Coordinates of C-alpha atoms in Angstrom, one line a residue:
M1 CA 37.3 137.8 71.8
K2 CA 36.5 141.1 73.5
S3 CA 37.8 144.2 71.9
L4 CA 39.5 145.3 75.1
L5 CA 41.8 142.3 74.8
L6 CA 44.1 144.4 72.7
A7 CA 44.3 147.2 75.3
P8 CA 47.8 148.7 75.7
R9 CA 50.2 146.6 77.7
R10 CA 50.5 147.8 81.3
T11 CA 53.7 148.3 83.1
A12 CA 54.6 146.5 86.3
F13 CA 52.9 149.3 88.2
G14 CA 49.6 148.9 86.4
V15 CA 49.9 152.2 84.5
G16 CA 48.9 152.2 80.8
L17 CA 51.4 153.1 78.1
L18 CA 49.9 156.5 77.5
A19 CA 53.0 158.4 78.9
A20 CA 55.4 156.0 77.2
V21 CA 53.6 156.3 73.9
S22 CA 53.6 160.1 74.1
L23 CA 57.3 160.0 74.8
L24 CA 57.9 157.7 71.8
A25 CA 55.9 160.0 69.6
A26 CA 57.8 163.0 70.7
Q27 CA 61.0 161.2 69.9
G28 CA 59.7 160.3 66.4
Q29 CA 59.9 156.6 66.9
A30 CA 57.5 154.4 64.9
A31 CA 57.3 151.4 67.2
T32 CA 54.2 152.7 69.0
A33 CA 51.7 150.7 66.8
V34 CA 53.5 147.5 67.6
A35 CA 53.4 148.2 71.4
D36 CA 49.7 149.0 71.1
S37 CA 48.9 145.7 69.4
R38 CA 50.2 143.5 72.2
P39 CA 47.6 142.4 74.8
G40 CA 48.0 143.4 78.4
I41 CA 46.1 143.6 81.6
V42 CA 43.8 146.6 82.2
V43 CA 43.9 148.2 85.7
R44 CA 41.3 150.5 87.0
N45 CA 40.7 151.6 90.6
G46 CA 43.8 149.6 91.6
V47 CA 42.6 146.2 90.4
T48 CA 42.8 144.2 87.2
Q49 CA 39.7 144.3 85.0
P50 CA 37.9 141.3 83.3
V51 CA 38.9 142.2 79.7
F52 CA 39.8 138.6 78.6
G53 CA 37.3 135.9 77.7
Y54 CA 36.4 132.9 79.8
A55 CA 34.4 130.7 77.5
D56 CA 37.2 130.9 74.9
A57 CA 40.0 130.4 77.4
I58 CA 42.6 127.8 76.5
R59 CA 42.4 124.5 78.5
E60 CA 45.3 122.1 78.8
H61 CA 46.3 119.0 80.7
V62 CA 49.8 117.8 81.3
W63 CA 51.7 115.5 83.6
V64 CA 54.8 116.8 85.3
D65 CA 57.6 114.3 85.9
A66 CA 58.4 114.0 89.6
P67 CA 61.8 113.1 91.2
F68 CA 60.2 110.5 93.5
D69 CA 58.5 107.1 93.4
S70 CA 55.9 107.1 96.2
D71 CA 54.4 103.7 95.4
H72 CA 57.7 102.0 94.9
D73 CA 56.8 100.6 91.5
G74 CA 60.1 101.4 89.9
E75 CA 58.9 104.4 88.0
N76 CA 58.9 108.0 89.1
D77 CA 55.5 109.5 89.7
R78 CA 53.7 112.0 87.4
I79 CA 51.8 114.9 88.7
S80 CA 48.6 115.8 86.9
V81 CA 48.1 119.5 86.1
D82 CA 45.0 121.1 84.6
I83 CA 45.6 124.6 83.2
M84 CA 43.2 127.3 82.1
R85 CA 44.7 130.5 80.6
P86 CA 43.4 133.5 78.6
R87 CA 43.5 133.1 74.9
A88 CA 45.5 136.3 74.8
T89 CA 48.5 134.3 76.1
E90 CA 48.8 133.0 72.5
H91 CA 49.4 136.6 71.4
G92 CA 51.9 137.8 73.9
L93 CA 50.1 138.1 77.2
K94 CA 52.3 137.0 80.1
A95 CA 50.1 135.5 82.8
P96 CA 50.9 134.6 86.4
V97 CA 49.5 131.3 87.8
I98 CA 47.0 130.8 90.6
M99 CA 47.4 127.2 91.7
D100 CA 45.2 125.1 94.0
A101 CA 47.0 121.8 94.7
S102 CA 44.6 119.3 96.3
P103 CA 44.0 115.6 97.0
Y104 CA 40.3 116.0 96.9
Y105 CA 39.3 116.7 93.2
S106 CA 37.9 113.2 92.6
T107 CA 36.9 112.2 96.2
L108 CA 35.6 114.7 98.7
G109 CA 35.4 117.7 96.4
R110 CA 36.1 121.4 97.0
G111 CA 34.2 124.2 98.5
N112 CA 30.9 124.4 100.3
E113 CA 29.2 122.5 97.5
S114 CA 31.9 119.8 97.3
E115 CA 32.6 120.4 93.6
L116 CA 34.6 117.8 91.7
K117 CA 36.7 118.1 88.5
Q118 CA 34.6 116.9 85.6
D119 CA 35.6 116.1 82.0
T120 CA 32.0 115.7 80.6
D121 CA 32.9 115.1 77.0
G122 CA 35.8 112.7 77.4
D123 CA 38.4 114.8 75.5
G124 CA 40.8 114.7 78.4
L125 CA 40.3 118.4 79.3
L126 CA 38.3 119.7 82.2
D127 CA 34.9 121.1 81.5
K128 CA 33.8 121.7 85.1
W129 CA 36.4 123.5 87.3
P130 CA 35.8 123.5 91.0
L131 CA 35.7 126.8 92.9
F132 CA 35.4 130.3 91.5
Y133 CA 39.1 131.1 90.9
D134 CA 39.0 130.2 87.2
N135 CA 35.7 132.1 86.5
Y136 CA 36.9 135.2 88.3
F137 CA 40.7 135.4 87.6
V138 CA 41.1 134.1 84.1
P139 CA 39.2 137.0 82.6
R140 CA 41.5 139.3 84.6
G141 CA 44.7 138.0 83.0
Y142 CA 45.6 135.0 85.2
A143 CA 46.2 131.4 84.4
V144 CA 44.6 129.0 86.9
V145 CA 46.2 125.6 87.7
L146 CA 44.4 122.8 89.5
L147 CA 46.9 120.2 90.6
D148 CA 46.2 116.6 91.6
M149 CA 48.4 115.8 94.6
V150 CA 50.5 112.6 94.1
G151 CA 48.4 109.5 94.1
T152 CA 45.1 111.2 93.7
N153 CA 42.8 111.6 90.7
N154 CA 44.9 111.6 87.5
S155 CA 48.3 111.7 89.2
T156 CA 50.3 108.5 89.7
G157 CA 51.8 107.2 92.9
C158 CA 50.3 107.0 96.3
P159 CA 49.4 109.6 98.9
T160 CA 51.6 109.8 102.0
T161 CA 49.5 112.3 104.0
N162 CA 52.0 115.2 104.2
G163 CA 55.0 113.0 103.6
T164 CA 57.7 114.1 101.2
P165 CA 55.9 113.1 97.9
D166 CA 52.8 115.1 99.0
N167 CA 54.9 118.0 100.0
L168 CA 56.8 118.2 96.7
S169 CA 53.9 117.7 94.4
A170 CA 53.3 121.4 93.8
K171 CA 57.0 122.2 93.8
V172 CA 57.7 120.0 90.8
A173 CA 54.9 121.8 88.9
I174 CA 56.3 125.3 89.8
D175 CA 59.8 124.1 88.7
W176 CA 58.3 123.0 85.3
L177 CA 56.5 126.3 84.9
N178 CA 59.9 128.1 85.3
G179 CA 61.9 125.8 83.0
R180 CA 63.4 123.5 85.6
G181 CA 61.5 120.3 84.9
T182 CA 59.7 118.3 82.3
A183 CA 56.1 117.6 81.5
R184 CA 54.3 115.4 79.0
D185 CA 50.9 115.4 77.3
A186 CA 48.5 112.5 77.0
D187 CA 50.5 111.0 74.2
G188 CA 53.7 111.2 76.2
T189 CA 55.2 114.0 74.1
V190 CA 57.4 116.3 76.1
V191 CA 55.8 119.7 76.8
S192 CA 58.2 122.6 77.2
A193 CA 57.9 125.2 79.9
P194 CA 55.1 127.6 79.0
N195 CA 56.2 130.8 77.2
W196 CA 53.1 132.5 78.4
H197 CA 54.0 132.4 82.1
N198 CA 55.3 135.6 83.7
G199 CA 57.4 133.5 86.2
K200 CA 55.1 134.1 89.2
T201 CA 52.9 131.6 90.9
G202 CA 50.5 132.1 93.8
M203 CA 49.1 129.0 95.7
I204 CA 45.8 129.0 97.5
G205 CA 43.7 126.4 99.3
K206 CA 41.7 125.4 102.3
S207 CA 42.6 122.7 104.8
Y208 CA 44.7 120.0 103.0
D209 CA 45.1 122.4 100.0
G210 CA 46.4 125.1 102.4
N211 CA 48.7 122.5 103.9
L212 CA 50.2 121.8 100.5
A213 CA 50.7 125.5 100.0
L214 CA 52.6 125.7 103.3
A215 CA 54.6 122.6 102.3
T216 CA 55.6 124.2 99.0
A217 CA 56.5 127.6 100.6
V218 CA 59.0 126.0 103.0
T219 CA 60.9 124.5 100.2
G220 CA 61.8 128.1 99.1
V221 CA 61.1 127.2 95.5
E222 CA 61.9 130.0 93.1
G223 CA 58.8 131.2 91.3
L224 CA 56.4 130.9 94.2
S225 CA 55.5 134.5 94.9
T226 CA 52.7 134.2 97.4
I227 CA 50.5 131.7 99.2
V228 CA 47.0 132.0 100.7
D229 CA 46.7 129.4 103.4
I230 CA 43.1 128.9 104.5
A231 CA 43.0 126.8 107.7
G232 CA 45.8 124.4 106.6
P233 CA 47.7 122.3 109.1
S234 CA 51.2 123.6 109.5
N235 CA 52.5 120.8 111.7
Y236 CA 50.8 117.4 111.3
Y237 CA 52.0 116.3 114.7
D238 CA 49.8 118.9 116.2
Y239 CA 46.9 117.9 113.9
T240 CA 46.8 114.4 115.2
R241 CA 48.2 114.8 118.7
K242 CA 49.1 117.5 121.1
N243 CA 51.8 117.6 123.7
G244 CA 52.1 113.9 123.7
V245 CA 48.4 113.1 123.6
V246 CA 46.9 111.4 120.6
T247 CA 43.9 113.5 119.6
R248 CA 42.7 111.6 116.6
S249 CA 42.1 107.9 116.1
N250 CA 45.1 105.6 115.8
H251 CA 46.6 105.4 112.3
Y252 CA 44.7 108.5 111.2
V253 CA 47.5 109.4 108.8
A254 CA 47.1 106.1 106.9
S255 CA 43.3 106.4 107.1
L256 CA 43.3 109.8 105.5
A257 CA 45.7 108.6 102.7
N258 CA 43.1 105.9 102.0
T259 CA 40.3 108.4 101.9
V260 CA 41.9 110.6 99.2
T261 CA 42.9 107.6 97.1
D262 CA 40.5 106.7 94.3
P263 CA 38.8 103.4 95.1
D264 CA 40.4 101.6 92.1
R265 CA 43.9 102.3 93.5
R266 CA 43.4 101.7 97.2
A267 CA 44.6 98.1 97.0
H268 CA 47.6 99.1 95.0
C269 CA 48.5 101.7 97.7
A270 CA 47.9 99.4 100.7
P271 CA 51.6 98.7 101.2
V272 CA 52.4 102.4 101.4
R273 CA 49.7 102.8 104.0
E274 CA 51.1 99.9 106.0
E275 CA 54.5 101.6 106.0
I276 CA 52.9 104.8 107.3
S277 CA 51.1 103.0 110.1
A278 CA 54.3 101.2 111.1
A279 CA 56.1 104.5 111.5
D280 CA 53.5 106.8 113.0
G281 CA 54.2 106.0 116.7
D282 CA 50.6 106.1 117.8
A283 CA 51.4 103.9 120.8
T284 CA 53.3 106.7 122.5
G285 CA 52.1 110.0 120.9
D286 CA 55.7 111.2 120.9
Y287 CA 57.3 113.4 118.3
S288 CA 59.7 111.6 115.9
D289 CA 61.4 111.9 112.5
F290 CA 58.1 110.7 111.0
W291 CA 56.4 113.8 112.3
A292 CA 59.4 116.1 111.6
E293 CA 58.8 115.3 107.9
R294 CA 55.3 116.6 108.3
D295 CA 56.2 119.7 110.3
Y296 CA 56.5 123.0 108.3
V297 CA 56.9 125.3 111.3
K298 CA 60.5 124.2 111.8
D299 CA 61.3 125.1 108.2
A300 CA 59.6 128.5 108.0
A301 CA 62.9 130.3 107.7
N302 CA 63.0 129.0 104.1
V303 CA 59.9 130.8 103.0
R304 CA 60.5 133.3 100.2
A305 CA 56.9 133.9 99.3
S306 CA 54.5 136.3 101.0
V307 CA 51.9 134.6 103.1
F308 CA 48.2 135.4 103.7
M309 CA 46.8 133.2 106.4
V310 CA 43.1 132.7 107.2
H311 CA 41.8 130.8 110.2
G312 CA 38.7 130.3 112.4
L313 CA 39.4 130.9 116.0
N314 CA 36.8 128.1 116.8
D315 CA 38.2 125.6 114.3
D316 CA 38.1 122.2 116.0
N317 CA 39.3 120.5 112.8
V318 CA 42.5 122.3 112.1
R319 CA 42.9 124.1 115.4
P320 CA 44.1 127.7 115.6
D321 CA 47.6 126.7 116.9
H322 CA 48.4 125.9 113.2
F323 CA 48.2 129.5 112.2
S324 CA 49.8 130.9 115.4
Q325 CA 52.9 128.8 115.3
F326 CA 53.6 129.4 111.7
W327 CA 52.7 133.1 112.0
T328 CA 55.2 133.5 114.8
E329 CA 58.0 132.1 112.7
L330 CA 57.0 134.3 109.7
A331 CA 57.2 137.4 112.0
R332 CA 60.6 136.2 113.3
H333 CA 62.0 136.1 109.7
D334 CA 60.2 139.3 108.6
V335 CA 58.2 137.5 105.9
P336 CA 55.5 139.8 104.2
R337 CA 52.2 138.6 105.6
K338 CA 48.6 139.2 106.3
L339 CA 46.0 137.5 108.6
L340 CA 42.3 137.1 108.8
L341 CA 40.7 135.5 111.9
S342 CA 37.1 134.6 112.2
Q343 CA 34.7 133.4 114.8
E344 CA 33.6 130.4 112.7
G345 CA 35.0 126.9 112.7
H346 CA 36.5 125.2 109.6
V347 CA 34.9 127.6 107.1
D348 CA 36.3 129.2 104.0
P349 CA 36.1 133.1 103.9
F350 CA 34.2 132.8 100.7
D351 CA 31.4 131.4 102.9
F352 CA 31.7 133.7 105.9
R353 CA 32.7 137.1 104.4
R354 CA 32.2 136.7 100.6
T355 CA 32.2 140.1 99.1
A356 CA 35.0 141.5 101.3
W357 CA 37.0 138.3 100.8
V358 CA 36.9 138.3 97.0
D359 CA 37.9 142.0 97.0
T360 CA 40.8 141.4 99.3
L361 CA 42.0 138.3 97.5
H362 CA 41.8 140.1 94.2
R363 CA 44.0 142.9 95.5
W364 CA 46.4 140.5 97.1
F365 CA 47.0 138.5 93.9
D366 CA 47.1 141.7 91.8
N367 CA 49.8 143.1 94.1
W368 CA 52.0 140.0 94.4
L369 CA 51.4 138.4 90.9
Q370 CA 50.7 141.3 88.6
D371 CA 52.8 144.0 90.4
V372 CA 49.8 146.3 90.8
P373 CA 50.6 148.9 93.5
N374 CA 47.2 148.9 95.2
G375 CA 48.4 149.6 98.7
I376 CA 47.3 146.4 100.3
M377 CA 50.6 146.0 102.1
K378 CA 50.1 149.4 103.7
E379 CA 46.8 148.5 105.2
P380 CA 46.5 147.0 108.7
R381 CA 48.0 143.5 108.7
V382 CA 45.3 141.7 110.6
D383 CA 41.5 141.6 110.6
I384 CA 39.6 139.8 113.4
E385 CA 35.9 139.1 113.7
R386 CA 35.0 140.5 117.1
A387 CA 31.2 139.7 116.9
P388 CA 29.1 138.2 114.2
D389 CA 30.1 140.0 110.9
V390 CA 31.9 142.8 112.9
F391 CA 35.6 142.9 112.0
T392 CA 38.3 145.0 113.6
S393 CA 41.7 145.8 112.1
Y394 CA 45.0 145.7 113.9
R395 CA 48.6 146.3 113.1
D396 CA 49.7 142.8 114.0
W397 CA 49.0 139.7 115.9
P398 CA 49.1 139.1 118.8
V399 CA 47.5 142.5 119.0
P400 CA 50.3 145.1 119.9
G401 CA 50.4 145.7 123.6
A402 CA 49.5 142.2 124.6
K403 CA 51.6 141.2 127.7
E404 CA 51.7 137.9 129.6
T405 CA 49.8 138.6 132.8
S406 CA 49.6 136.2 135.8
L407 CA 46.3 135.5 137.3
R408 CA 46.7 133.8 140.6
F409 CA 44.5 131.1 142.1
Q410 CA 42.6 132.5 145.1
P411 CA 41.1 130.5 148.0
A412 CA 37.7 128.9 147.2
A413 CA 34.5 129.5 149.1
D414 CA 32.9 126.5 150.7
G415 CA 32.0 124.1 147.9
G416 CA 32.4 126.8 145.3
P417 CA 35.0 127.6 142.6
A418 CA 38.4 129.0 143.5
G419 CA 39.1 132.6 142.4
L420 CA 41.2 134.2 139.7
A421 CA 42.9 137.6 140.4
V422 CA 46.2 139.3 139.8
K423 CA 47.0 139.6 143.6
P424 CA 48.9 136.7 145.3
P425 CA 46.6 134.4 147.3
N426 CA 46.5 135.1 151.0
G427 CA 47.2 132.6 153.8
R428 CA 49.0 129.3 153.9
P429 CA 49.5 127.3 150.7
V430 CA 46.4 125.4 149.6
E431 CA 46.4 122.0 148.0
L432 CA 43.4 121.3 145.7
T433 CA 43.0 117.7 144.7
F434 CA 40.8 116.0 142.2
Q435 CA 40.6 112.6 140.5
D436 CA 41.0 112.0 136.8
D437 CA 37.9 110.6 135.2
P438 CA 38.6 109.3 131.7
A439 CA 34.9 109.1 130.9
Q440 CA 34.2 112.8 131.7
T441 CA 32.9 114.7 128.7
E442 CA 33.5 118.3 127.9
S443 CA 29.8 119.0 128.6
Q444 CA 30.3 117.5 132.1
M445 CA 33.5 119.4 132.6
L446 CA 31.8 122.7 131.9
G447 CA 28.5 121.9 133.6
N448 CA 27.4 123.9 136.7
L449 CA 30.6 125.9 137.2
S450 CA 29.4 127.3 140.5
E451 CA 30.6 124.0 142.0
A452 CA 34.1 122.6 142.1
G453 CA 33.3 118.9 141.6
Q454 CA 35.3 115.7 142.3
N455 CA 36.9 115.3 138.9
R456 CA 37.9 118.9 138.1
L457 CA 39.1 122.2 139.5
V458 CA 37.1 125.3 138.7
F459 CA 38.4 128.9 138.9
Q460 CA 36.4 132.0 138.3
S461 CA 37.2 135.7 138.3
E462 CA 34.9 138.3 139.8
P463 CA 32.6 140.1 137.3
L464 CA 34.8 142.3 135.1
T465 CA 34.4 146.1 135.5
A466 CA 35.9 146.9 132.0
P467 CA 36.5 145.0 128.8
L468 CA 39.5 142.7 128.8
H469 CA 41.2 141.8 125.5
V470 CA 43.1 138.5 125.4
S471 CA 45.4 138.1 122.4
G472 CA 47.9 135.3 122.1
T473 CA 48.5 131.9 123.7
P474 CA 47.3 131.4 127.3
V475 CA 49.3 129.0 129.5
V476 CA 48.2 127.2 132.7
R477 CA 51.1 126.7 135.0
L478 CA 50.5 124.0 137.5
H479 CA 52.8 122.9 140.4
A480 CA 51.3 119.5 140.8
S481 CA 51.7 115.8 141.7
A482 CA 49.9 112.6 140.9
D483 CA 49.7 109.3 142.7
Q484 CA 50.4 107.4 139.4
T485 CA 53.5 107.3 137.1
D486 CA 51.4 108.9 134.3
T487 CA 48.4 111.0 133.8
N488 CA 47.0 113.5 131.3
L489 CA 46.2 117.1 132.1
G490 CA 43.6 119.3 130.4
A491 CA 42.2 122.8 130.7
V492 CA 39.4 124.9 129.3
L493 CA 39.1 128.7 129.2
V494 CA 35.5 129.9 129.4
D495 CA 33.7 133.2 128.9
L496 CA 30.9 133.3 131.5
G497 CA 28.3 136.0 130.6
P498 CA 25.4 136.5 128.2
Q499 CA 26.3 137.5 124.7
T500 CA 25.2 137.1 121.1
R501 CA 27.8 134.9 119.4
V502 CA 28.5 133.0 116.2
S503 CA 27.1 129.5 116.8
W504 CA 30.2 127.6 115.8
E505 CA 29.4 124.5 117.9
T506 CA 26.3 123.6 115.8
S507 CA 26.1 122.0 112.3
G508 CA 27.8 124.2 109.7
E509 CA 30.4 125.5 112.2
G510 CA 28.9 129.0 112.2
I511 CA 27.2 129.2 108.8
R512 CA 24.2 127.7 107.0
T513 CA 23.8 127.3 103.2
L514 CA 20.9 129.2 101.6
S515 CA 19.0 128.3 98.4
T516 CA 19.9 131.6 96.7
E517 CA 23.0 132.1 94.6
D518 CA 25.3 134.9 93.6
C519 CA 27.9 134.9 90.8
W520 CA 31.7 135.7 90.9
G521 CA 33.2 135.9 87.5
E522 CA 32.2 134.7 84.0
S523 CA 30.5 131.5 83.0
S524 CA 30.7 129.1 80.1
P525 CA 28.2 126.6 78.9
S526 CA 29.9 123.9 81.0
D527 CA 30.9 125.9 84.1
D528 CA 29.0 128.7 85.8
A529 CA 30.4 131.1 88.3
C530 CA 27.4 131.0 90.7
Y531 CA 27.5 129.6 94.2
K532 CA 25.0 129.2 97.0
Q533 CA 24.9 132.1 99.5
T534 CA 25.4 131.5 103.2
A535 CA 24.3 133.2 106.4
K536 CA 25.7 133.3 109.9
N537 CA 24.3 131.0 112.6
I538 CA 23.9 133.2 115.6
V539 CA 23.0 132.3 119.2
T540 CA 22.7 134.3 122.5
S541 CA 24.2 132.2 125.2
D542 CA 25.4 132.6 128.8
R543 CA 28.7 130.8 128.2
E544 CA 31.3 130.1 125.5
R545 CA 34.3 127.9 125.4
I546 CA 37.2 130.2 124.3
S547 CA 40.2 127.9 124.3
K548 CA 41.4 124.5 125.5
G549 CA 44.6 122.5 126.0
V550 CA 45.8 119.0 126.8
M551 CA 49.1 117.3 127.6
D552 CA 50.6 114.0 128.6
A553 CA 52.5 114.4 131.9
L554 CA 55.2 112.1 130.5
N555 CA 56.0 114.8 127.9
R556 CA 56.2 117.7 130.3
D557 CA 59.8 118.4 129.3
S558 CA 60.2 116.8 125.9
L559 CA 57.9 115.7 123.1
T560 CA 60.5 113.1 121.9
T561 CA 61.5 111.6 125.3
P562 CA 58.8 110.7 127.8
E563 CA 59.7 110.6 131.5
P564 CA 57.5 108.8 134.0
L565 CA 56.3 110.6 137.1
V566 CA 57.4 109.7 140.6
P567 CA 54.1 109.3 142.5
G568 CA 53.7 112.1 145.1
T569 CA 56.5 114.3 143.6
K570 CA 55.7 117.8 142.6
Y571 CA 56.5 118.9 139.1
D572 CA 56.0 122.1 137.1
F573 CA 53.7 121.7 134.1
D574 CA 53.3 124.4 131.5
L575 CA 50.1 123.6 129.7
P576 CA 49.5 125.9 126.7
L577 CA 46.0 126.4 125.5
L578 CA 45.0 127.1 121.9
P579 CA 45.7 130.7 120.8
V580 CA 43.0 133.2 121.6
D581 CA 41.8 136.6 120.4
H582 CA 38.8 137.4 122.5
V583 CA 37.3 140.3 124.4
F584 CA 35.7 139.6 127.7
E585 CA 32.9 142.1 128.2
P586 CA 32.1 144.0 131.4
G587 CA 30.0 142.0 133.8
H588 CA 31.4 138.7 132.4
R589 CA 33.6 136.3 134.4
I590 CA 36.8 134.5 133.2
G591 CA 36.4 130.8 133.9
L592 CA 39.1 128.2 134.0
V593 CA 38.5 124.4 134.3
V594 CA 41.4 122.0 135.0
V595 CA 41.0 118.3 134.5
G596 CA 43.1 115.2 134.0
S597 CA 42.0 113.3 130.9
Y598 CA 40.1 115.4 128.3
R599 CA 38.0 112.8 126.5
S600 CA 36.4 115.3 124.1
Y601 CA 39.9 116.5 122.9
S602 CA 41.8 113.3 122.8
S603 CA 40.9 110.1 120.9
V604 CA 42.1 107.8 123.8
A605 CA 41.7 109.1 127.3
D606 CA 44.4 108.2 129.9
Q607 CA 43.1 105.3 132.1
T608 CA 45.3 105.7 135.2
R609 CA 42.5 107.6 137.1
A610 CA 45.2 109.4 139.0
N611 CA 44.6 111.6 142.0
I612 CA 46.1 114.9 141.1
S613 CA 47.1 117.5 143.7
V614 CA 47.7 121.2 142.7
S615 CA 49.6 123.7 144.9
T616 CA 47.7 126.9 144.3
K617 CA 50.2 129.1 146.0
V618 CA 52.8 128.5 143.2
S619 CA 50.5 127.8 140.3
D620 CA 48.9 130.5 138.0
F621 CA 47.1 131.2 134.8
R622 CA 49.1 133.3 132.4
L623 CA 46.9 135.3 130.0
P624 CA 48.3 137.5 127.2
L625 CA 46.3 140.7 128.0
V626 CA 46.3 143.7 125.8
G627 CA 47.4 146.4 128.2
G628 CA 48.9 143.8 130.6
R629 CA 48.5 144.1 134.3
Q630 CA 47.1 147.7 134.0
A631 CA 44.2 146.4 131.9
A632 CA 43.6 143.6 134.4
S633 CA 43.4 146.2 137.2
R634 CA 41.0 148.4 135.2
A635 CA 38.8 145.4 134.8
G636 CA 38.8 144.7 138.6
L637 CA 41.0 141.6 138.6

């Protein structure tokens, strides 16, 4: 054990006991030696230092009793929890917990290198711990908990893909950590709540793991102090469909439940998956109680923990509306929060901004779990990647000063695209008509935008004369009719102009993995702290898709109650695109493409092949522009 293990215990503000010891000495009290002998964290330069061992850390494995029976076998489920904590916790150190709850520890793995949990010697304790959290934070006075979501790896029960048992898996562990539940060891002996825990837990995770952190936060469970959500779905309806359109294959929820279940339990869990498929409503794409159970946005008012969100603006897996909707609710309820937005796709910040990320995460956890006053909450709330590896800080998101600004549809030149400008269109109302083509791909939708085409509408601004910053959620407002009782509507926002960009559309979603490694934390004979480095994939292109949107016309007024169209009747359709934070450079054009079915976005394209007519005089494109209409005027719109 390192000699610094017995450093003076620090106060909640990370200050040593020097002043307190001096005071005690002055008062003639003899208890100073006792205080000095108790282990405590060491803080220098505003962060905890690695003064505790890693190789000699205590490893434990318990099963927490859950209050649900997900597989209907007549016995409540047990949630498997692997714990690593500094040995100093046996001698008085009170440690907070960093928890990564996941369904992937025995199936898909975690991190860029798909690491799995491994018990190599068969003693029931983990030898290989995925990710760097244990290597880095245990030596700094933290306990790390890797939790197997219900029905996965060593937990009993069956996965429900964001159903109630999934959502409560981590909550029951936090309850146990704080003395409100029971746990058992491998022999079935009851394990009491740990006396080494300081009462604070922080959850972290990417994708499904981040989703479980959000699910736990909206329970308002006492003892959850912070979450770090990296690209986690906040509303599973919007993960599998959007505005009434099914965007992933039918019965995707049951399919994912099957994926995360260990092969030897898939047959046992088949009845649960059948229940899921019977309730998912894939035939309609409408919102229902099934989806409300999997919607955390509606429950954001319950959040008592601080929230750090990370998301790729070009994430086509967990799309950026998942951060924006939850973020908006956090702001409404004044939840302490922080946001990092990147130009990559579904990529962990450890793999697109490693050094800065580890430093920021370290200070975030120190502040919220160790009470170290390092000033992180006084820093700008939001960091956004403006260009490859170029980040800009802002006070909030949407960027302050963003105002919804209407760009009107201008008359088209012969055979060319229609215009986009802030001024109202001149002349008599113009009807633009196109036919929905369910076979049209995104590549075809965005090809040769100098022509309108039979199966789309194309709108372009004049070249901009100044930068134009879009921050927020664009909305295409169409006053339109169709000659069928149903159709889909889709739209794409495009930046037209040469620029060096993150190549997020290629393999790796903006990064590539190198053969070199760097190390983050301490290693043991069974678990090293080293990970392969990455580099940005960069491309210079003349065009980039910035955002997109899709909707079922039947759900124009309600996600729960579809209403058929009356052929030939005009309706107002508000089609929101995915949230944006993008700067259009001078000389670039803003492009907008409107279609019917959006095959590359939805799993099943609408087959009505409707003819759709749009009244341009009373339709517009509403962009959240930083600086509003004045910024649009400066840019020549």
